[in-house]
PDB file of C-alpha atoms and ligand atoms in Angstrom:
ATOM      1  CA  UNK A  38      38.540 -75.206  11.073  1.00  0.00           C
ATOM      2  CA  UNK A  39      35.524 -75.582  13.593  1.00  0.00           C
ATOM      3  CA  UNK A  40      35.092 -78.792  15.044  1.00  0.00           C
ATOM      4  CA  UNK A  41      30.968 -79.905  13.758  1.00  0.00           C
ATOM      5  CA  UNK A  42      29.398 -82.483  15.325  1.00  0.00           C
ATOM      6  CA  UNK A  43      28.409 -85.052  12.378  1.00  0.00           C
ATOM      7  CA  UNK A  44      24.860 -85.219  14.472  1.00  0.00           C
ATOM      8  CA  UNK A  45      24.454 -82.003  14.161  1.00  0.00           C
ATOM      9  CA  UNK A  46      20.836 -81.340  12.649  1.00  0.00           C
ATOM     10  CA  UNK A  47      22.125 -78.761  10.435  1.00  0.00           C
ATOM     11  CA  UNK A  48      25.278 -80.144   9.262  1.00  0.00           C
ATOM     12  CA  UNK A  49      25.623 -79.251   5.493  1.00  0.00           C
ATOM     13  CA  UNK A  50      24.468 -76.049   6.119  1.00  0.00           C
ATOM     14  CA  UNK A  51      27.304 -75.599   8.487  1.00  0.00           C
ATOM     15  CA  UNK A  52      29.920 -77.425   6.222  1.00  0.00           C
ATOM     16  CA  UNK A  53      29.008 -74.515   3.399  1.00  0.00           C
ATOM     17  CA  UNK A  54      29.329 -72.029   5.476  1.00  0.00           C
ATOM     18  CA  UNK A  55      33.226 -73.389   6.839  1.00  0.00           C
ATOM     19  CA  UNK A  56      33.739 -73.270   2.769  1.00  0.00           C
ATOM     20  CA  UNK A  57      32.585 -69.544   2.880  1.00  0.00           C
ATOM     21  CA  UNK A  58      35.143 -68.862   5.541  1.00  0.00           C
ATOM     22  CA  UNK A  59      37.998 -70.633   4.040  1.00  0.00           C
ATOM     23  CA  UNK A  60      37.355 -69.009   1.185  1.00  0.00           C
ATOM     24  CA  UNK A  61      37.897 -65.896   2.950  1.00  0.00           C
ATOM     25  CA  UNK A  62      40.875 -66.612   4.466  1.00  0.00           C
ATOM     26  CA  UNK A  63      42.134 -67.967   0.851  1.00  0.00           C
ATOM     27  CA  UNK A  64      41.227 -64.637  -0.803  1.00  0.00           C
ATOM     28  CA  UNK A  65      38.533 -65.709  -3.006  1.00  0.00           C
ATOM     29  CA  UNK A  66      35.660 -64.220  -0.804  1.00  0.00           C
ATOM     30  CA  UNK A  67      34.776 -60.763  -0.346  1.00  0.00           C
ATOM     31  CA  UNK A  68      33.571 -59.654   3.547  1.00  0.00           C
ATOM     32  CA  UNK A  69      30.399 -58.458   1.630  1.00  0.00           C
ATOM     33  CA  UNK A  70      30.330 -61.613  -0.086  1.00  0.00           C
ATOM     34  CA  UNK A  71      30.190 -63.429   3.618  1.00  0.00           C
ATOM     35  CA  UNK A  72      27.273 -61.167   4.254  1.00  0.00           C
ATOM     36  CA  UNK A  73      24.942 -62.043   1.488  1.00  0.00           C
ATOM     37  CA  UNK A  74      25.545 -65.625   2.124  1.00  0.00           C
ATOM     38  CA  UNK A  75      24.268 -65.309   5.243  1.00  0.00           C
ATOM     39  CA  UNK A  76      20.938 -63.632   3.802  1.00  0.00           C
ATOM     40  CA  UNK A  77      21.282 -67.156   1.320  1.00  0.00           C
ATOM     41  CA  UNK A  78      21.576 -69.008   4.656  1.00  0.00           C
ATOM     42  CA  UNK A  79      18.424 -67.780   5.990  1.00  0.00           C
ATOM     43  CA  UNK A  80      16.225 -68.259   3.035  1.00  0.00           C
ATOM     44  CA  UNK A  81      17.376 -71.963   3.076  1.00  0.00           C
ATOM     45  CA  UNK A  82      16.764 -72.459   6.469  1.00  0.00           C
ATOM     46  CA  UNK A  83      13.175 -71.206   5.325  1.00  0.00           C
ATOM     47  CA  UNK A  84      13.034 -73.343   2.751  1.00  0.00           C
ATOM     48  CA  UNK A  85      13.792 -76.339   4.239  1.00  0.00           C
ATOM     49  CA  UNK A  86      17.726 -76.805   3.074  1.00  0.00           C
ATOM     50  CA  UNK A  87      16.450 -79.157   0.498  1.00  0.00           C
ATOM     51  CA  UNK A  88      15.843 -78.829  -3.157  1.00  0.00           C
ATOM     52  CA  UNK A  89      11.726 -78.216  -3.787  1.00  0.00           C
ATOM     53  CA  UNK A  90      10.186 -79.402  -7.132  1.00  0.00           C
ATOM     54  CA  UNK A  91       9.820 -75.989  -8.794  1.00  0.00           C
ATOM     55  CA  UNK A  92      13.675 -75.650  -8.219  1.00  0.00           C
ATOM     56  CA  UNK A  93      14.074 -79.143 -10.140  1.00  0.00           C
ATOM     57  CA  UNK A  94      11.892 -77.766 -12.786  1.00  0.00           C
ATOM     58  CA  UNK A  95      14.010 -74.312 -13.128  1.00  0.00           C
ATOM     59  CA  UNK A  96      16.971 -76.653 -13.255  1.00  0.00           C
ATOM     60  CA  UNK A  97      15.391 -78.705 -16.265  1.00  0.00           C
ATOM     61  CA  UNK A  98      14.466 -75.336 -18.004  1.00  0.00           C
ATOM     62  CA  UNK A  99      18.457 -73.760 -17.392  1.00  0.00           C
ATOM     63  CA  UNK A 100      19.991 -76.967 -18.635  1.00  0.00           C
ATOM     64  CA  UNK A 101      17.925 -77.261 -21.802  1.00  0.00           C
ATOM     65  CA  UNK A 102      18.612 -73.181 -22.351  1.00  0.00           C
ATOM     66  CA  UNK A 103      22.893 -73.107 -21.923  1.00  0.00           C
ATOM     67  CA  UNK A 104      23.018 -76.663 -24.169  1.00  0.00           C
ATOM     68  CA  UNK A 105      21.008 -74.516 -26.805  1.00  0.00           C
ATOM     69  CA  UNK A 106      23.063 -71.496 -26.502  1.00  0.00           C
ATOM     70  CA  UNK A 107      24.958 -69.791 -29.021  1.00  0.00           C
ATOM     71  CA  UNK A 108      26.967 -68.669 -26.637  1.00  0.00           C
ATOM     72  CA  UNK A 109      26.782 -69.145 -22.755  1.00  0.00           C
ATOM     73  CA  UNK A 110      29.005 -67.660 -20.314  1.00  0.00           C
ATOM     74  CA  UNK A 111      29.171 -68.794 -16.797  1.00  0.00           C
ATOM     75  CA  UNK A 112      29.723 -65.590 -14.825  1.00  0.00           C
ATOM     76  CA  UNK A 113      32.211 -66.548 -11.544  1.00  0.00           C
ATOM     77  CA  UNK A 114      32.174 -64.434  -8.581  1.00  0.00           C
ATOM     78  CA  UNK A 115      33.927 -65.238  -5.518  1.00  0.00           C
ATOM     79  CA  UNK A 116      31.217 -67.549  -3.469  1.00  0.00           C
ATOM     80  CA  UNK A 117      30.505 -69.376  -6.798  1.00  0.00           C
ATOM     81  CA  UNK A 118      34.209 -70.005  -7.072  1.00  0.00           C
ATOM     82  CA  UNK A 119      34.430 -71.126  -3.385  1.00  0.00           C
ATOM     83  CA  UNK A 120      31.576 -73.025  -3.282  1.00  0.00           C
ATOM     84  CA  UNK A 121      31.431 -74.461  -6.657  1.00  0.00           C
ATOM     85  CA  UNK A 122      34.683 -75.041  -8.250  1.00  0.00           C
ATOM     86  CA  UNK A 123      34.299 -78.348  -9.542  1.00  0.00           C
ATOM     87  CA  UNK A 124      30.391 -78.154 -11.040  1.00  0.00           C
ATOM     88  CA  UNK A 125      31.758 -74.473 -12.419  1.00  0.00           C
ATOM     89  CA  UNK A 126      34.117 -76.323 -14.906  1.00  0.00           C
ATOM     90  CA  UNK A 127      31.917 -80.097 -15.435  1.00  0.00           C
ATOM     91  CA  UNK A 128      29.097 -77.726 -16.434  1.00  0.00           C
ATOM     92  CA  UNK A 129      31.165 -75.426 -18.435  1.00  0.00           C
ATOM     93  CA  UNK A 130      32.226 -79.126 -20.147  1.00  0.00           C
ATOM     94  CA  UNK A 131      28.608 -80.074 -20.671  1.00  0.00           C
ATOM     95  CA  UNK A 132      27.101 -77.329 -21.855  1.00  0.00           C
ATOM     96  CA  UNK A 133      29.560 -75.933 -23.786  1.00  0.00           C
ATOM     97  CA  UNK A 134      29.782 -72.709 -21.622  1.00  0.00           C
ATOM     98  CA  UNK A 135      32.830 -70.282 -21.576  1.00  0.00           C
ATOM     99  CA  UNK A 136      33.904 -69.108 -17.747  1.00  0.00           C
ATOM    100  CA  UNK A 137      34.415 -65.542 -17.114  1.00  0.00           C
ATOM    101  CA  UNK A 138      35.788 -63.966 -13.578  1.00  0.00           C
ATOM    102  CA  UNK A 139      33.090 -60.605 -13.087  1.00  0.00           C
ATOM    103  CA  UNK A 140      33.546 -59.314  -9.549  1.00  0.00           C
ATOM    104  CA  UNK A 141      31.585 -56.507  -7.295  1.00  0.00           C
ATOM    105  CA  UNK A 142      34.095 -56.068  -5.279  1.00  0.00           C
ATOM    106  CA  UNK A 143      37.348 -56.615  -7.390  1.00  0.00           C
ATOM    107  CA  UNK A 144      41.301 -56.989  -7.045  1.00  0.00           C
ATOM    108  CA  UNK A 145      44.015 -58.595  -8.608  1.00  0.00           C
ATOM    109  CA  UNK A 146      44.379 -60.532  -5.858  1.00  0.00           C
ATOM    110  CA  UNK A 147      40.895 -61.631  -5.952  1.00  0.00           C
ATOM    111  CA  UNK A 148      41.079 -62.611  -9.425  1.00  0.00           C
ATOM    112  CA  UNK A 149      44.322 -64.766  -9.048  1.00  0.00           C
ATOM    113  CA  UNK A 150      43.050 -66.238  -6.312  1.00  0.00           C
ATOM    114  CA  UNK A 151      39.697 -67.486  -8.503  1.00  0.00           C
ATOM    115  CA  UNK A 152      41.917 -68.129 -11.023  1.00  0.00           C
ATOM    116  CA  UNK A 153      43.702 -70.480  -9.181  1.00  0.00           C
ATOM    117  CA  UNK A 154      41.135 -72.500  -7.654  1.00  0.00           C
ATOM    118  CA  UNK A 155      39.346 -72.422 -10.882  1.00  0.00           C
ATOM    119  CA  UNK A 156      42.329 -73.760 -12.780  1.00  0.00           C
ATOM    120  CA  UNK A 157      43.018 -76.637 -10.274  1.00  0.00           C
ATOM    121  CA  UNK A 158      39.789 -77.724 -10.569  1.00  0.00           C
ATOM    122  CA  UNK A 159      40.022 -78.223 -14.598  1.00  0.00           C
ATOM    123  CA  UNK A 160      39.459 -75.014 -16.075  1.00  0.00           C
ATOM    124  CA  UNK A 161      40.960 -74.318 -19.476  1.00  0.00           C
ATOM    125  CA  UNK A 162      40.210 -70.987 -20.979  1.00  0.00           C
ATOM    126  CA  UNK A 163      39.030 -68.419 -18.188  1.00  0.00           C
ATOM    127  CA  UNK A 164      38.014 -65.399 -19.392  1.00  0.00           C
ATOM    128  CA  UNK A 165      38.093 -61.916 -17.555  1.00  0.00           C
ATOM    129  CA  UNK A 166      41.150 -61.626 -17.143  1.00  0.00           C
ATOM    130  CA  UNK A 167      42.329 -59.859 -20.464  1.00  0.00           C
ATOM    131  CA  UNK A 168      42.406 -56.241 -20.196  1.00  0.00           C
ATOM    132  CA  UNK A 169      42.726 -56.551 -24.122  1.00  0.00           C
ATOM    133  CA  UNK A 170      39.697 -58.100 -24.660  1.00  0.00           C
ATOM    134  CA  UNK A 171      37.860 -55.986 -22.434  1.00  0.00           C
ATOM    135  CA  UNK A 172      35.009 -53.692 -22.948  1.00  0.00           C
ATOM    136  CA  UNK A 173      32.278 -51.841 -20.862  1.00  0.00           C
ATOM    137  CA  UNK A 174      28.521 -53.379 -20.252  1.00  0.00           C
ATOM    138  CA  UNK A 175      26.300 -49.931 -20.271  1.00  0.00           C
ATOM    139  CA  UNK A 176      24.184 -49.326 -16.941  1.00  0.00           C
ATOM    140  CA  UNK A 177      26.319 -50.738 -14.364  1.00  0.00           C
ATOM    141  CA  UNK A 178      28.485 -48.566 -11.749  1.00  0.00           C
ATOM    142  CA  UNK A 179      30.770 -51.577 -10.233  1.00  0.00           C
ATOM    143  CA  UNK A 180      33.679 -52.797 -11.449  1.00  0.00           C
ATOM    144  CA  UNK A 181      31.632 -55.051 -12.814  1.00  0.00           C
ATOM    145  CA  UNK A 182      30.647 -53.480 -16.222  1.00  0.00           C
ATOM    146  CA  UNK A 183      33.656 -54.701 -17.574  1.00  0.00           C
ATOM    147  CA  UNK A 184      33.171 -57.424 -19.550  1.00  0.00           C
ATOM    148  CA  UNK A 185      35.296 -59.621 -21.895  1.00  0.00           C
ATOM    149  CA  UNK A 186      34.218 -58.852 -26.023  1.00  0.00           C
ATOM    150  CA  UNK A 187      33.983 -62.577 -26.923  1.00  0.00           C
ATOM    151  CA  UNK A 188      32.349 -63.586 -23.393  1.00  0.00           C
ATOM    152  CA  UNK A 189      29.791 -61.804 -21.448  1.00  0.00           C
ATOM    153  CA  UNK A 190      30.039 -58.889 -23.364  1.00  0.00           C
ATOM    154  CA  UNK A 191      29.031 -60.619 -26.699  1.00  0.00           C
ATOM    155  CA  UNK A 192      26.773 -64.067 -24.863  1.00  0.00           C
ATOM    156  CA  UNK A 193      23.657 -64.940 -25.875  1.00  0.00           C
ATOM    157  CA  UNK A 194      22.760 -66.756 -22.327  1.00  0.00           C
ATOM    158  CA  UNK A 195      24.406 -65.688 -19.185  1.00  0.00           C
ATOM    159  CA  UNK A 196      24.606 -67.957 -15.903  1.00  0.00           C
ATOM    160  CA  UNK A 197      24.556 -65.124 -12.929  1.00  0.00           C
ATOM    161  CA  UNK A 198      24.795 -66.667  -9.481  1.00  0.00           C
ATOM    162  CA  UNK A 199      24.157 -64.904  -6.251  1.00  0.00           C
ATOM    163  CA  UNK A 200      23.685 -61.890  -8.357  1.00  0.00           C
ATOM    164  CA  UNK A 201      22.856 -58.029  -7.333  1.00  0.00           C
ATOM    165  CA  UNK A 202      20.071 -56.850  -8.988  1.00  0.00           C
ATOM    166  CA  UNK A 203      21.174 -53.552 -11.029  1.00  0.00           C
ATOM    167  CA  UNK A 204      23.895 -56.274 -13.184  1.00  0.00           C
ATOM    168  CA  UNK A 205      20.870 -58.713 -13.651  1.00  0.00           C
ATOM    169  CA  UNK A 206      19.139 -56.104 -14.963  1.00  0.00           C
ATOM    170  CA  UNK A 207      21.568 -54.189 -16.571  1.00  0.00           C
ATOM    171  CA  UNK A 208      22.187 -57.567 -18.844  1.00  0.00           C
ATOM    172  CA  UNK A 209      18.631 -58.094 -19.354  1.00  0.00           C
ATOM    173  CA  UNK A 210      18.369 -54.898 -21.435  1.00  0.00           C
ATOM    174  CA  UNK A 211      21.543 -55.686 -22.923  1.00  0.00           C
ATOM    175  CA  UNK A 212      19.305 -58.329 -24.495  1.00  0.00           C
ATOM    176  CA  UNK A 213      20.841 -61.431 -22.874  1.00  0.00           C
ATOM    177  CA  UNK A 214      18.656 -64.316 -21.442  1.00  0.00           C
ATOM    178  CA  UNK A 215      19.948 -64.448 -17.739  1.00  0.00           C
ATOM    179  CA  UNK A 216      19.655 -67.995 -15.809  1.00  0.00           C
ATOM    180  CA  UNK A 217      20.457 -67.485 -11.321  1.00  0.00           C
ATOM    181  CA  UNK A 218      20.943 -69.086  -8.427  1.00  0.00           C
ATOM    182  CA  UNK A 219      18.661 -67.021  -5.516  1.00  0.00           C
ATOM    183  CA  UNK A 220      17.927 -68.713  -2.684  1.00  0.00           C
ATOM    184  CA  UNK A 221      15.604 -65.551  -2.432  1.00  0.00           C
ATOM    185  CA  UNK A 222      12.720 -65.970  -4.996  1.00  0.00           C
ATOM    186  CA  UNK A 223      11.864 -61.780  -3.870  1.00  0.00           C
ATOM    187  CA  UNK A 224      15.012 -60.745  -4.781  1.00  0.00           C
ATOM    188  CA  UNK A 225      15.079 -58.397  -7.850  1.00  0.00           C
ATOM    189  CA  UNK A 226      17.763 -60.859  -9.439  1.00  0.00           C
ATOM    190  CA  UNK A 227      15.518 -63.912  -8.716  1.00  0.00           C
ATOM    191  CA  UNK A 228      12.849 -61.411 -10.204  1.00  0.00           C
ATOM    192  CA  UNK A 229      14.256 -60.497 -12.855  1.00  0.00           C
ATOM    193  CA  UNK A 230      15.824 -63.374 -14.682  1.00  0.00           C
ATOM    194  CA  UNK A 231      14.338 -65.456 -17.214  1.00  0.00           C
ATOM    195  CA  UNK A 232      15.157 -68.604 -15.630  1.00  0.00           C
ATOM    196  CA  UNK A 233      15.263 -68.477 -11.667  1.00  0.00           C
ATOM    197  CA  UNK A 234      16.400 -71.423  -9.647  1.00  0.00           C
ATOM    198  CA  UNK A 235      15.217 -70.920  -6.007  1.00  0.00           C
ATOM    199  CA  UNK A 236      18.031 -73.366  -4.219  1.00  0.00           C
ATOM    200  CA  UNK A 237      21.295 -73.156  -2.448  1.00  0.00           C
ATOM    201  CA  UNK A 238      24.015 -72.762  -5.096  1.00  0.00           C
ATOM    202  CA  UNK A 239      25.755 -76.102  -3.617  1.00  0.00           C
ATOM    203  CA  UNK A 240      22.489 -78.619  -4.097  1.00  0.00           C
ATOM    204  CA  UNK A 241      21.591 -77.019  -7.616  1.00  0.00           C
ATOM    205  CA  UNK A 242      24.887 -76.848  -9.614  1.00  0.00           C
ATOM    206  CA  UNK A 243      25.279 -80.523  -8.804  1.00  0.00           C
ATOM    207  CA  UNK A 244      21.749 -81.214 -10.706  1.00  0.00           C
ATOM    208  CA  UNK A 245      22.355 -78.780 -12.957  1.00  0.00           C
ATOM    209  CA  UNK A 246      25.671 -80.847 -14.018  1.00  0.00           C
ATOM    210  CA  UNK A 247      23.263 -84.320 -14.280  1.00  0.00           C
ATOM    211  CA  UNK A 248      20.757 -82.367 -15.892  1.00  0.00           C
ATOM    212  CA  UNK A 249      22.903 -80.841 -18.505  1.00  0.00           C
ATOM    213  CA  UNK A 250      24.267 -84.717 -19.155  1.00  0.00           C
ATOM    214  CA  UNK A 251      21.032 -85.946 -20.493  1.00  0.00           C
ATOM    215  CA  UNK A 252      19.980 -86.305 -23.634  1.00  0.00           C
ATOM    216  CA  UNK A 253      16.305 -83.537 -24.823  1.00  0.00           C
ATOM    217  CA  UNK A 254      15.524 -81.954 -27.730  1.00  0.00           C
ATOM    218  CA  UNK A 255      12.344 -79.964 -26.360  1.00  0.00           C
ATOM    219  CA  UNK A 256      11.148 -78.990 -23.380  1.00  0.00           C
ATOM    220  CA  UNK A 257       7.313 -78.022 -22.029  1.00  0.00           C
ATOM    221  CA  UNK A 258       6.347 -74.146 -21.724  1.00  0.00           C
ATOM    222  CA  UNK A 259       8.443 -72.931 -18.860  1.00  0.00           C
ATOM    223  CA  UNK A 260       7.015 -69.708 -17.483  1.00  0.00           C
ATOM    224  CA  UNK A 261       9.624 -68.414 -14.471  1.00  0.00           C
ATOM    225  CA  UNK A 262       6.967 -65.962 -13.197  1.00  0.00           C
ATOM    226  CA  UNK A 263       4.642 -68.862 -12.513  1.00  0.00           C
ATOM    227  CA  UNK A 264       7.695 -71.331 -10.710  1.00  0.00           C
ATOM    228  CA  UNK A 265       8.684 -68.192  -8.378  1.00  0.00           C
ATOM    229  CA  UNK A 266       5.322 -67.751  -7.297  1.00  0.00           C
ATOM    230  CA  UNK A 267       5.157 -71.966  -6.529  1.00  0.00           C
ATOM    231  CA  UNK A 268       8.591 -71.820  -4.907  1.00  0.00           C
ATOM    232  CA  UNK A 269       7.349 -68.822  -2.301  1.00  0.00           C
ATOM    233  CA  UNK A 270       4.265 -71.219  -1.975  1.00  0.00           C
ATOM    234  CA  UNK A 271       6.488 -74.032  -1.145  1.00  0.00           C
ATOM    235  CA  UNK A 272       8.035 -71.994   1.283  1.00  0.00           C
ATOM    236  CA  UNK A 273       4.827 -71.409   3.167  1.00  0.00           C
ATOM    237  CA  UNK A 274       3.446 -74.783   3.362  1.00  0.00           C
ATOM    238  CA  UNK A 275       7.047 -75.795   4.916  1.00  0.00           C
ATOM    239  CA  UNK A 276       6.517 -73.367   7.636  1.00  0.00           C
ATOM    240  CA  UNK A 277       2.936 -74.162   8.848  1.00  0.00           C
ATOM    241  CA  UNK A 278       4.273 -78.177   8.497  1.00  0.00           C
ATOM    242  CA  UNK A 279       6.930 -76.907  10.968  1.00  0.00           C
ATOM    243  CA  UNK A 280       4.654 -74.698  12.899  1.00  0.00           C
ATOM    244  CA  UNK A 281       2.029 -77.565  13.622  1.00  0.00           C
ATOM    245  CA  UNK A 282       4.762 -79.635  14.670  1.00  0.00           C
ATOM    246  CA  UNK A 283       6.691 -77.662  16.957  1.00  0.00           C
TER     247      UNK A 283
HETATM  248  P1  ATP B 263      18.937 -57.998  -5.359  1.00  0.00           P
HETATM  249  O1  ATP B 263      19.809 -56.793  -5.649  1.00  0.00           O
HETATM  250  O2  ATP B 263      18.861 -58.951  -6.522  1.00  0.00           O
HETATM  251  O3  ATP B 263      17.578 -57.666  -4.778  1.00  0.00           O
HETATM  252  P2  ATP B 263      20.187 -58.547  -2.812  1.00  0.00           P
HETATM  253  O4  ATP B 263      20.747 -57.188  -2.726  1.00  0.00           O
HETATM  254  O5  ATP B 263      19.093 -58.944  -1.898  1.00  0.00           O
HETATM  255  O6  ATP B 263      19.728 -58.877  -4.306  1.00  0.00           O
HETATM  256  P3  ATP B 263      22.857 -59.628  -2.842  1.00  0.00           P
HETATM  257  O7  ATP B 263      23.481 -59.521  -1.521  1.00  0.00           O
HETATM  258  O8  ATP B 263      23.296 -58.731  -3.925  1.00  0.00           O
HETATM  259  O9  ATP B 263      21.288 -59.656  -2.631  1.00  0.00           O
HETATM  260  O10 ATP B 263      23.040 -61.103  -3.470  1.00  0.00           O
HETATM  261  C1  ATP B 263      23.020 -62.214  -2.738  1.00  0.00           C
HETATM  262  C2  ATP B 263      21.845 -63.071  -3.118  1.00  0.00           C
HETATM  263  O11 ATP B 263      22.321 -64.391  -3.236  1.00  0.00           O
HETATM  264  C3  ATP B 263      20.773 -63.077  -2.028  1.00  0.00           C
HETATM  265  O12 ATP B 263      19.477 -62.995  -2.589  1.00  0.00           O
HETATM  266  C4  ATP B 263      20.970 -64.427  -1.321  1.00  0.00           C
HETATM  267  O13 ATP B 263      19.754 -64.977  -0.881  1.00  0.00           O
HETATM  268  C5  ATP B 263      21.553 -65.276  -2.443  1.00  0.00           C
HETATM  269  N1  ATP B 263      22.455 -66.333  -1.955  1.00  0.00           N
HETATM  270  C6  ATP B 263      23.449 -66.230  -1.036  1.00  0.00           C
HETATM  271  N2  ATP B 263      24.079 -67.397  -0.872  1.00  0.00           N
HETATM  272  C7  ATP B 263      23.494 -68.274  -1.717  1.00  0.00           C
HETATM  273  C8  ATP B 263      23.718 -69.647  -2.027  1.00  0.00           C
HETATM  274  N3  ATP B 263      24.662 -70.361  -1.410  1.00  0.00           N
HETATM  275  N4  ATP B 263      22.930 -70.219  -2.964  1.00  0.00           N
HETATM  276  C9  ATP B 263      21.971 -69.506  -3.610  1.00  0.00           C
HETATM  277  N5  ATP B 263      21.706 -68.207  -3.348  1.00  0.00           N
HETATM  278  C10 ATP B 263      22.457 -67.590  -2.424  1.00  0.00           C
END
């Protein structure tokens, strides 16, 4: 491990990314999967590594959407399972939520390796696993079309984090209400889903968690076309503050 400074201005931001790397070295990660954090990394770096308001407001919206699920399936991919491991199963708790392994870029290995992590952290019933209770998700060329029957395959509401865009919207028209994590509010996932929370995975699933503790029966109109286009305003007004003080 890499000695950080604890001065260091950019200190969390460093600590997630040692997590990323350990969870290469543990098996979890994919090298790809080291890549697209570092496209996360950069969009948080533009946004100011902190949660914004229309994040908090996507967070309210995905909370009140997996507690009224039929049934919600958190979808676990190796960052998420590095990153996350804890929140994955206390929100899974909360709201109800079954856990399913889907990988890009799978492997047995891969998948014991989640599994394992997963499992020490509290997990119960992981789906994914099964061939049995397999089936294929139509429009999808990865390995990750397969899908368990009584999870994704059959979910009403579908928690996708750091997501490629083809699976987003392969589930979409598979008629599934889609909630993400995209630190990218461009991104054709962060596009596409119906929920959208523009935030590093690591800040949000730990709100998401409180969120999904409390206590609402209704929630105001929550239009995620309308929050992406705040959060890219966000992100502007953050860089001409920096700009005019640099
Ligand atoms: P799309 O196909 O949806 O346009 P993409 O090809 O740009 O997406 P991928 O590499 O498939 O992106 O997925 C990674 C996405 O996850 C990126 O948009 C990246 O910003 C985001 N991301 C990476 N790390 C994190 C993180 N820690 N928290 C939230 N989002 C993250």
């Amino acid at each position: 491990m890499t000695l950080i400074p604890k001065s260091h201005p950019r200190l969390n931001s460093l600590l997630i990314r040692e997590k990323l790397v350990k969870g290469f070295d543990d098996n979890l990660v994919a090298k790809e999967g080291l890549l697209a954090h570092g496209r996360g990394e950069a969009f948080d770096y533009l946004i100011g590594e902190k949660t914004s308001k229309s994040a908090k407001e996507a967070i309210k919206a995905a909370a009140f959407m997996l507690k009224n699920a039929e049934n919600s399936v958190i979808s676990v991919n190796g960052n998420f399972a590095a990153l996350c491991p804890i929140e994955i199963v206390q929100l899974a708790k909360t709201t109800n939520s079954k856990i399913e392994v889907n990988l890009f870029y799978s492997s047995e290995k891969r998948k014991k390796a989640i599994t394992k992590i997963l499992r020490k952290s509290g997990a119960e019933e992981i789906l994914g696993l099964n061939k049995k209770s397999s089936t294929k998700l139509l429009g999808i060329d990865s390995a990750r079309r397969i899908v368990d029957k009584n999870g994704i395959f059959s979910a009403d509401v579908v928690l996708v984090p750091l997501e490629d865009g083809d699976r987003t919207i392969a589930l979409k028209k598979a008629k599934k209400k889609i909630i993400t994590f995209d630190l990218n509010p461009l991104s054709r996932t962060a596009q596409t889903a119906n929920i959208t929370i523009v935030d590093n995975v690591t800040r949000a699933m730990k709100l998401l968690v409180i969120e999904s503790k409390k206590k609402k029966r209704k929630l105001s109109k929550y239009d995620n076309k309308k929050n992406l286009k705040v959060s890219i305003i966000e992100i502007k007004k953050n860089l001409e503050r920096r700009a005019n003080n640099a």
